[in-house]
Short mmCIF file of C-alpha atoms in Angstrom, two decimals:
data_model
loop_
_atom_site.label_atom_id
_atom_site.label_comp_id
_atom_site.label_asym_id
_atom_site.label_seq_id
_atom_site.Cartn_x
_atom_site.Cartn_y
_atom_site.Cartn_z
CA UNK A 94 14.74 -2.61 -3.67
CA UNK A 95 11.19 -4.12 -2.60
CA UNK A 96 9.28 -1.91 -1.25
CA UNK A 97 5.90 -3.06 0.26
CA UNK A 98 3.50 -1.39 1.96
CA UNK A 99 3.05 -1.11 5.57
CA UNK A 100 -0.77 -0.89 7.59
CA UNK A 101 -2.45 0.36 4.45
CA UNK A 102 -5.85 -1.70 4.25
CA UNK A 103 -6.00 -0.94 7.79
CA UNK A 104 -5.32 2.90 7.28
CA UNK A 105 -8.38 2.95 4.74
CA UNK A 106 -10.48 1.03 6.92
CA UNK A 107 -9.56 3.25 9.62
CA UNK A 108 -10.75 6.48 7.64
CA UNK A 109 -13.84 4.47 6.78
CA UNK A 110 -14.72 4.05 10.32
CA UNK A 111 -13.73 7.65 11.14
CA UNK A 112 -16.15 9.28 8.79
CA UNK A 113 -19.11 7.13 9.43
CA UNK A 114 -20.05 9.39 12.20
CA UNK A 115 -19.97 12.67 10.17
CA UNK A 116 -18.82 12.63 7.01
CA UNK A 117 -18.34 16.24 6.97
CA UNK A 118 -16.12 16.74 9.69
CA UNK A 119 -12.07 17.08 9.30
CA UNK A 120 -10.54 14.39 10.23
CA UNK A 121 -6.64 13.13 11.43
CA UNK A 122 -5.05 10.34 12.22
CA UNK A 123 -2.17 8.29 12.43
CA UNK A 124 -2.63 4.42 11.16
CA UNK A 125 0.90 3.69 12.34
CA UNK A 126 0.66 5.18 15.70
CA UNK A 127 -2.57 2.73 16.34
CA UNK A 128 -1.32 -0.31 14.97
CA UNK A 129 2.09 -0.03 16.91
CA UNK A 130 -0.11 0.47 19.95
CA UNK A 131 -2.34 -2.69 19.37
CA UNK A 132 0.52 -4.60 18.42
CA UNK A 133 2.19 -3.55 21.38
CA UNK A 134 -1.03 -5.66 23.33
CA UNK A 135 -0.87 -8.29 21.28
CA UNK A 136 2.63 -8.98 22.32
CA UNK A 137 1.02 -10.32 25.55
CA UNK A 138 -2.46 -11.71 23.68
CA UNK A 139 -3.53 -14.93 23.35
CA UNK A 140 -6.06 -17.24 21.53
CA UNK A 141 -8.74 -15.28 19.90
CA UNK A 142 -7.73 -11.85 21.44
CA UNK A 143 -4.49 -12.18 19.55
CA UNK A 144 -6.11 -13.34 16.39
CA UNK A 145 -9.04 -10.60 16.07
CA UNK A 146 -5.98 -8.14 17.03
CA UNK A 147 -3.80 -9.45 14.10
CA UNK A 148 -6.74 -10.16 11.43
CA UNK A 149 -7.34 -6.23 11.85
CA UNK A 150 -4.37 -4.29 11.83
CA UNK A 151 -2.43 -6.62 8.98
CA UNK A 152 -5.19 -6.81 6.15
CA UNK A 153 -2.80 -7.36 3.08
CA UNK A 154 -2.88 -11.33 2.76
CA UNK A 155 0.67 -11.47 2.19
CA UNK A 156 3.35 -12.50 4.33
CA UNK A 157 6.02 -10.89 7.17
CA UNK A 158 9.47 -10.55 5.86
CA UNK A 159 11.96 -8.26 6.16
CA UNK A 160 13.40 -6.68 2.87
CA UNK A 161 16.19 -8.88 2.25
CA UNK A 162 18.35 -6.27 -0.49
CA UNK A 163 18.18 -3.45 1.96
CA UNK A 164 18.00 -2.76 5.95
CA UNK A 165 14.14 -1.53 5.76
CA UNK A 166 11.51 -3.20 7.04
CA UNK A 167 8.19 -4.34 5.12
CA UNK A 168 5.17 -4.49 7.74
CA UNK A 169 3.12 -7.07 5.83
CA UNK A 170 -0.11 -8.85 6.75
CA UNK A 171 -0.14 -11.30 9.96
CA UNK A 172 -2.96 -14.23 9.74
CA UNK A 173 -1.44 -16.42 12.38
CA UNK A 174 -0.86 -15.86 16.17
CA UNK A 175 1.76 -17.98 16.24
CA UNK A 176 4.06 -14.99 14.34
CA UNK A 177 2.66 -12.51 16.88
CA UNK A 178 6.07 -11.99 18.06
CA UNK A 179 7.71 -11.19 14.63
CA UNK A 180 5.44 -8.54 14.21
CA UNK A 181 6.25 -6.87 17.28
CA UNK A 182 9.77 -7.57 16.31
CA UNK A 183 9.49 -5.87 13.07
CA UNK A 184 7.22 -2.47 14.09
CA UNK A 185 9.99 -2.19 16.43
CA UNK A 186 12.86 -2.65 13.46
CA UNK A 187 10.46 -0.02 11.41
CA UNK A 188 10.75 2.17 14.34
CA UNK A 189 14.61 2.38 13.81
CA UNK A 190 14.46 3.25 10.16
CA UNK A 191 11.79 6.07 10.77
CA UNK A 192 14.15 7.26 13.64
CA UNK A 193 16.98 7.74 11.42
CA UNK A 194 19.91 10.73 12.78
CA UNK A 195 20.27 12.91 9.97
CA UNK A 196 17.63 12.77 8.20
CA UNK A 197 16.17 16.16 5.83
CA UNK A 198 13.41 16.11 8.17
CA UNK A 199 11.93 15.86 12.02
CA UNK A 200 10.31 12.42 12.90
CA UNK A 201 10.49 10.66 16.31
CA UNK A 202 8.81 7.39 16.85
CA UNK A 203 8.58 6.51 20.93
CA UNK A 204 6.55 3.45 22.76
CA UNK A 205 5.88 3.19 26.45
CA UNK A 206 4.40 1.31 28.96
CA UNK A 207 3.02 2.12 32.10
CA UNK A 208 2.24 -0.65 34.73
CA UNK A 209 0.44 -0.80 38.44
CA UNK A 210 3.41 -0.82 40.33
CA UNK A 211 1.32 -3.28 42.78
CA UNK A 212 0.62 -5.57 39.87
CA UNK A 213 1.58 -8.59 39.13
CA UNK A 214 2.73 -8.34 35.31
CA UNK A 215 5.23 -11.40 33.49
CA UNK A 216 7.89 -10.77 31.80
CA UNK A 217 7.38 -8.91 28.65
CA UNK A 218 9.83 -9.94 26.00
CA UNK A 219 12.60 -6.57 26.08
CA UNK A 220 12.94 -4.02 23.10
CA UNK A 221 14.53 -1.25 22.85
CA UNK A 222 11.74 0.83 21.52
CA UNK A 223 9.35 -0.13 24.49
CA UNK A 224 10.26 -0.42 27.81
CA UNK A 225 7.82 -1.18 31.00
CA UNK A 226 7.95 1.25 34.09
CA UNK A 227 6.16 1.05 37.17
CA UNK A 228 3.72 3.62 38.23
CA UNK A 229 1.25 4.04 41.49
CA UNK A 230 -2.08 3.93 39.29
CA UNK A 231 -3.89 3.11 42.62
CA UNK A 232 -2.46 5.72 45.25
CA UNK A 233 -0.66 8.32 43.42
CA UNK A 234 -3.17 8.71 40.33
CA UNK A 235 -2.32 12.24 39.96
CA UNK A 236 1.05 11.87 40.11
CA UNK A 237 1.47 9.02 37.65
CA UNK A 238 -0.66 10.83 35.12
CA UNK A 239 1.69 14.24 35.54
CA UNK A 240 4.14 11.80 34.66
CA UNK A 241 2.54 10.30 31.62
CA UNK A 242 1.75 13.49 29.98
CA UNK A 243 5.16 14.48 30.36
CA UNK A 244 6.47 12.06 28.54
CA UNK A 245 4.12 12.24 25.57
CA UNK A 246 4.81 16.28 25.74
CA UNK A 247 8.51 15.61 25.68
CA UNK A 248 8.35 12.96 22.90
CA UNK A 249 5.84 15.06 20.72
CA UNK A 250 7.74 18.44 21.21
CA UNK A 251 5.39 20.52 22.92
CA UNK A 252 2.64 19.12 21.33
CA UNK A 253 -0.84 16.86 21.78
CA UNK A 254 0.67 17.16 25.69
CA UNK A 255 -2.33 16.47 27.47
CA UNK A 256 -3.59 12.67 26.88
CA UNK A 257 -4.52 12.45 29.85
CA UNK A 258 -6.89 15.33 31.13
CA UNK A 259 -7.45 16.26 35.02
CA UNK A 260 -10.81 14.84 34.49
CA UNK A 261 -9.63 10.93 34.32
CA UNK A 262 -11.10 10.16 37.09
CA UNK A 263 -10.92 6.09 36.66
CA UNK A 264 -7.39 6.34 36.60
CA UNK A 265 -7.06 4.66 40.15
CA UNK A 266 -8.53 1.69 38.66
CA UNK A 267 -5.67 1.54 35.55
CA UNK A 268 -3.38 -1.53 35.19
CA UNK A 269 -1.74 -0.61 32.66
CA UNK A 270 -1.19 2.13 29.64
CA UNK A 271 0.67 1.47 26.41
CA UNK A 272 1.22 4.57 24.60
CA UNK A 273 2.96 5.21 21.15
CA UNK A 274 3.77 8.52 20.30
CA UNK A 275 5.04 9.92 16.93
CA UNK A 276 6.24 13.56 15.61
CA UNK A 277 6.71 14.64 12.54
CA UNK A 278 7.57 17.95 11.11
CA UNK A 279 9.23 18.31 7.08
CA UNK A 280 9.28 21.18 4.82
CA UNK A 281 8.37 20.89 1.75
CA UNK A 282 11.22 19.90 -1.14
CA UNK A 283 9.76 23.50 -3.04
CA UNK A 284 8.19 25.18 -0.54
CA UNK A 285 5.16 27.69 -0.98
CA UNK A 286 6.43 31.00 -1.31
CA UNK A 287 4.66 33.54 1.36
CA UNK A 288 3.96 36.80 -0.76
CA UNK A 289 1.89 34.43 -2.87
CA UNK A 290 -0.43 33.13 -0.02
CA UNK A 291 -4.04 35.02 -0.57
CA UNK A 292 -7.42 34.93 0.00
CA UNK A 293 -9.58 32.80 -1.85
CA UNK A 294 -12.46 30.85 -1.62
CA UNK A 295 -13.28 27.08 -0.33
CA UNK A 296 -15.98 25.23 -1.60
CA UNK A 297 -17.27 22.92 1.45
CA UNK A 298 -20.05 21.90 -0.37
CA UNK A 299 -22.36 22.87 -3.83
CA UNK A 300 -24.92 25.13 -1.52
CA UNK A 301 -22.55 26.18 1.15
CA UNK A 302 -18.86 28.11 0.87
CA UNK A 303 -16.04 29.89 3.38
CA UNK A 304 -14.70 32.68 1.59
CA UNK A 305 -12.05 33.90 4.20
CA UNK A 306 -9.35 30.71 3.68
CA UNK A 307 -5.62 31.85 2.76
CA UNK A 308 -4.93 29.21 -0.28
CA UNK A 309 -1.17 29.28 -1.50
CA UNK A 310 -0.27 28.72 -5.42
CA UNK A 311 3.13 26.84 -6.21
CA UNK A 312 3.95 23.85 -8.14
CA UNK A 313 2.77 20.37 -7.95
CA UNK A 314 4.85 17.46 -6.34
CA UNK A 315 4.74 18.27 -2.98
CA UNK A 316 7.33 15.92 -1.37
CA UNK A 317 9.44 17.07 1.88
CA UNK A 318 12.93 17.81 1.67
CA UNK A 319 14.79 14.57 1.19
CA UNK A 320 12.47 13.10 -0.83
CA UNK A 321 11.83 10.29 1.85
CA UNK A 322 8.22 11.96 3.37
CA UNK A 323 5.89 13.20 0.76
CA UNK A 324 2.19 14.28 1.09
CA UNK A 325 -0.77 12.73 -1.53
CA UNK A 326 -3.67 14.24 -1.93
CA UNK A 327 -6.34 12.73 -3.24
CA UNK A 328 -8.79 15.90 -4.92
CA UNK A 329 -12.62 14.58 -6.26
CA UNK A 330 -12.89 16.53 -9.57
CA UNK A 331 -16.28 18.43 -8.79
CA UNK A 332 -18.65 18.52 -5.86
CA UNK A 333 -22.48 17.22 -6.39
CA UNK A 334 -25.58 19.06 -4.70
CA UNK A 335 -24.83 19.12 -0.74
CA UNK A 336 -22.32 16.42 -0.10
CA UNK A 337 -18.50 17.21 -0.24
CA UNK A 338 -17.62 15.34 -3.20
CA UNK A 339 -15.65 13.14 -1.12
CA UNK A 340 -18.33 10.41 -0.33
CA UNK A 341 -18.09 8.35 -3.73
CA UNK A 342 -13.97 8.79 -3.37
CA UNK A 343 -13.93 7.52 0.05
CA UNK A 344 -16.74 3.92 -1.34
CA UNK A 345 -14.12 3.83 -4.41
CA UNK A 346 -10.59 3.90 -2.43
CA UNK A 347 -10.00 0.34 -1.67
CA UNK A 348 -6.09 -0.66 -0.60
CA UNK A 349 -5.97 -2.44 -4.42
CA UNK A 350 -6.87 1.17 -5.83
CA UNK A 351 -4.66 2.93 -3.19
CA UNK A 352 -1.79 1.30 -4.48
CA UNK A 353 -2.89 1.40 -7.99
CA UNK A 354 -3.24 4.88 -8.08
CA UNK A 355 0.09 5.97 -6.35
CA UNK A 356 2.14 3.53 -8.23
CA UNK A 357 5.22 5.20 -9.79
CA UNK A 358 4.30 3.28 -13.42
CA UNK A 359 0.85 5.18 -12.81
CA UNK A 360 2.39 8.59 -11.96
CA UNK A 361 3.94 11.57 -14.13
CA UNK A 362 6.55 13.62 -12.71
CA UNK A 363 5.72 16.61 -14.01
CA UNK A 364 5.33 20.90 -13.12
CA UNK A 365 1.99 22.03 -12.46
CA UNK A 366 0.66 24.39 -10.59
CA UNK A 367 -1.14 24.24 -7.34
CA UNK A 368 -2.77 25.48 -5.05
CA UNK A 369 -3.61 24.33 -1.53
CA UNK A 370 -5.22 25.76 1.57
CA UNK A 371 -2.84 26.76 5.01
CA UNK A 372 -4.74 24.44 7.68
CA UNK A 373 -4.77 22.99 11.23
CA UNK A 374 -6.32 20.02 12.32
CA UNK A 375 -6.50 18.76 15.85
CA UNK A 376 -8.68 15.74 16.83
CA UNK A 377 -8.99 13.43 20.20
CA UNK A 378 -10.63 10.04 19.60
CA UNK A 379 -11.72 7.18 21.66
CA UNK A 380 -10.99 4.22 19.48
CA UNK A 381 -12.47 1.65 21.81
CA UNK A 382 -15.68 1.64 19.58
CA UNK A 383 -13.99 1.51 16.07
CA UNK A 384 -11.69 -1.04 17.28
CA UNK A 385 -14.71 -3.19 18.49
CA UNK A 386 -16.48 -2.71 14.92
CA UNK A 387 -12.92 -3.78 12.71
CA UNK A 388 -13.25 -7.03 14.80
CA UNK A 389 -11.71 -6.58 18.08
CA UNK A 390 -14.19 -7.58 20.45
CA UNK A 391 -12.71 -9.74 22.64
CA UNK A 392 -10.19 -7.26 23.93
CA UNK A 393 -12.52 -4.58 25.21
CA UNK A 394 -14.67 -7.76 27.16
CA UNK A 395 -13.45 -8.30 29.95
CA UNK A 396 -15.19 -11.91 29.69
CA UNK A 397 -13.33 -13.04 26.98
CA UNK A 398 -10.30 -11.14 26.98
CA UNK A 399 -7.07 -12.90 27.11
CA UNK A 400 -3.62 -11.15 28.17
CA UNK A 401 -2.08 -13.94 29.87
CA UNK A 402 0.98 -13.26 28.42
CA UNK A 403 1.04 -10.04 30.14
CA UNK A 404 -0.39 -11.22 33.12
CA UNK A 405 -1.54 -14.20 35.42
CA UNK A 406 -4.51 -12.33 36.70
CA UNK A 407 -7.49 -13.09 34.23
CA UNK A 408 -9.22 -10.20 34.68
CA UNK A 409 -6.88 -7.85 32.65
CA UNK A 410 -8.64 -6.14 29.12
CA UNK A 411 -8.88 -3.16 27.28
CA UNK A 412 -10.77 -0.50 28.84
CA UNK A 413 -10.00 2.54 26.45
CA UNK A 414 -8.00 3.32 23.56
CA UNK A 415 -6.93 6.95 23.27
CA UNK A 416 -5.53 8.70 20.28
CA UNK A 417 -4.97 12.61 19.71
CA UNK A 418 -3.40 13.99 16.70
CA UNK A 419 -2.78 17.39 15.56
CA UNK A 420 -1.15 18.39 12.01
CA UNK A 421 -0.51 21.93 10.60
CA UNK A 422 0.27 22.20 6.69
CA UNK A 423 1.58 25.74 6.08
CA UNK A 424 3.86 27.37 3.43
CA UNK A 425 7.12 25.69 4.71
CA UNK A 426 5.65 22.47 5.20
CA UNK A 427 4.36 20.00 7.89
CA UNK A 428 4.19 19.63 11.31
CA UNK A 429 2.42 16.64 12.71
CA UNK A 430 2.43 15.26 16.44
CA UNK A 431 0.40 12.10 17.37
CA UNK A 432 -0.12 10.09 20.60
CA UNK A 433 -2.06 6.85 20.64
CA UNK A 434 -2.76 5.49 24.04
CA UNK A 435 -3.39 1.69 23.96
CA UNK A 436 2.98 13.96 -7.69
CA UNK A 437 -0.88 13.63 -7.87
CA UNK A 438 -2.76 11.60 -10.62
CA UNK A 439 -6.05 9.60 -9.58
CA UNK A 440 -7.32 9.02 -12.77
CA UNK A 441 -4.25 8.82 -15.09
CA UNK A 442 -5.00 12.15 -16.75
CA UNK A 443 -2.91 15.50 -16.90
CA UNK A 444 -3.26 17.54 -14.45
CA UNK A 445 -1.72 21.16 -15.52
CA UNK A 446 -3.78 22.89 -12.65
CA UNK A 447 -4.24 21.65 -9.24
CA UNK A 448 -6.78 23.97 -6.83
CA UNK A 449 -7.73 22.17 -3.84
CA UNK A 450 -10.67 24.74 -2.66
CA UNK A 451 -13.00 21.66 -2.12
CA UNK A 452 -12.98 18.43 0.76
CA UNK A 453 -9.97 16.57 -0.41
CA UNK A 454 -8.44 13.52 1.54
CA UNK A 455 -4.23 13.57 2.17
CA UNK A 456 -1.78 10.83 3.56
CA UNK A 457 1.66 11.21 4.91
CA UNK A 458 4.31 8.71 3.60
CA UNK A 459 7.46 7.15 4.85
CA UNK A 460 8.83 6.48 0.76
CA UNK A 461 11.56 4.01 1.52
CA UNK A 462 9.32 1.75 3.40
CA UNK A 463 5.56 2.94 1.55
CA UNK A 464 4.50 3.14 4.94
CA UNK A 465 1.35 5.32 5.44
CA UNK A 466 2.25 7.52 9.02
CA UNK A 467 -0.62 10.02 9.07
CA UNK A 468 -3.95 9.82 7.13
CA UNK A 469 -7.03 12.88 6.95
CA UNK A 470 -9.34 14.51 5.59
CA UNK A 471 -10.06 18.38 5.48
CA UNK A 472 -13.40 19.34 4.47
CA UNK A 473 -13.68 22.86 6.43
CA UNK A 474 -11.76 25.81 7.44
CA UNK A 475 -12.32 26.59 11.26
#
């Protein structure tokens, strides 16, 4: 069956962006959970707000098509608004695989859009996976945002349940809020066994250490049960003087080396043993400003800005783009809950021993599809 990969330039240039900041701090996302978002507004973009939109989240230079020898979906890269439509189409037919009944694991894919109930808003084309309610942004601010956050809480389990704090105070001014939300939670296909789960020591850097981490010891793969989720780490082999070790990984991992390195030709299946660190990672990010610098500009100005296929009114654009993710890896697996608002081989080698007790980077993916769901970085126990 083909199997092509979904968002994955996008999810590198993401993690780029991310760490530019500081590139010691942990770090979680979910590429697919942003892209479905933005793809959601392009749905309604036009002219060169659609084209920055689909120039950065489909980076792959290849074209849309479904698979045609199976029922999954292959997200490939969009270079012309006029197909704008098919992607949507598409994220929302990936949507349906991901959601799968019976799967070995947890994972719930939801979109939602909120509109000014006062507002006049065209018709948006229907789907399934993204339907448009109407909400009093302008009178009942409070209300409608109660009512937002429990949706996200409901759709993410419990979790990442406050998108919207009491503190949004330009909420009366909101038109409208597209929100994707994804949960995932797998254990893994051997799971860690607890009575091995000890002490031991993280490196964060050469100079600097945390001694009081609980790493677990098992055996390498680490996919989920089922075999369709499995976790990648990606482990520098030694840290240099003060940095993490992960700086000259992050330069190096371009999508062609991505893919090069987690091809199955490239890969051993193979028994080793392993060890990685029990952690919990739980970021908020505004993405307006990383969106702007991956070449979005026009949809965050309201000058140029052009939803006029959501709207008549002119003076609709982007004013924020929330995302909050949390993920906890443990000895039974993975639990991962994300809201956006608007086997191991690197180097071809053996690897008999695997001890992640330095900064290592890991990605979440959907097999079937080669889809890339959650992306981060740990570099520090908190």
């Amino acid at each position: 069956k083909p199997k092509l990969c979904a968002n994955t330039s996008f999810c590198l240039d993401l993690l780029r962006n991310l760490s530019e900041d500081n590139n010691t701090a942990n770090i979680f996302f979910s590429p697919f959970s942003i892209s479905a978002v933005m793809a959601m507004v392009m749905m309604g973009a036009r002219g060169d707000t659609a084209t920055q939109i689909s120039e950065s989240i489909c980076r792959e230079n290849v074209c849309l098509s479904p698979c045609k020898s199976s029922s999954l979906v292959c997200l490939q890269c969009l270079k012309t608004q006029d197909c704008q439509g098919e992607v949507y189409t598409l994220f929302a037919k990936l949507v349906s695989v991901l959601n799968q009944p019976g799967a070995a694991f947890a994972l719930n894919v939801a979109n939602r859009l909120y509109g000014e109930k006062s507002y006049s808003f065209l018709q948006v084309r229907e789907c399934e996976h993204a339907s448009l309610e109407s909400v009093d942004f302008r009178n009942r601010s409070e209300e409608a945002r109660i009512k937002i956050n429990s949706w996200v809480e409901e759709q993410t389990r419990g979790g990442s349940c406050t998108l919207m704090p009491g503190s949004c105070d330009k909420i009366n001014m909101t038109r409208m809020i597209l929100l994707n939300a994804i949960y995932f939670k797998g254990t893994w296909d051997e799971p860690f066994k607890l009575w091995d789960t000890q002490e031991s020591e993280f490196k964060i850097n050469k100079v600097k250490m945390k001694t009081e981490i609980q790493m677990m010891n098992s055996i390498l793969e680490k996919p989920y049960k089922g075999k369709e989720m499995s976790m990648l780490i990606f482990l520098p082999d030694k840290i240099e003087d003060d940095t993490t070790g992960l700086e000259k990984l992050e330069k190096l991992l371009t999508y062609e080396k991505f893919m090069e390195w987690t091809h199955p030709d490239k890969m051993e299946r193979q028994y080793v043993e392993v060890r990685l660190p029990r952690f919990k990672i739980e970021q908020n990010y505004d993405m307006r400003k990383t969106l702007i610098s991956m070449g979005m500009e026009d949809a965050f100005d309201e000058t140029k800005c052009d939803l006029s296929g959501m709207s008549g009114n002119k003076e609709l654009f982007l004013s924020e783009v929330f995302h909050k993710a949390f993920v906890e890896v443990n000895e039974e697996g993975t639990e991962a809950a994300i809201v956006s608002g608007t086997a191991i081989n690197l180097c071809s080698r053996e690897t008999p021993f695997f001890c992640a007790n330095h900064p290592f980077l890991f990605f979440i993916r959907h097999n079937p599809t080669m889809s890339i769901l959650f992306a981060g970085r740990f570099c520090s126990p908190e």
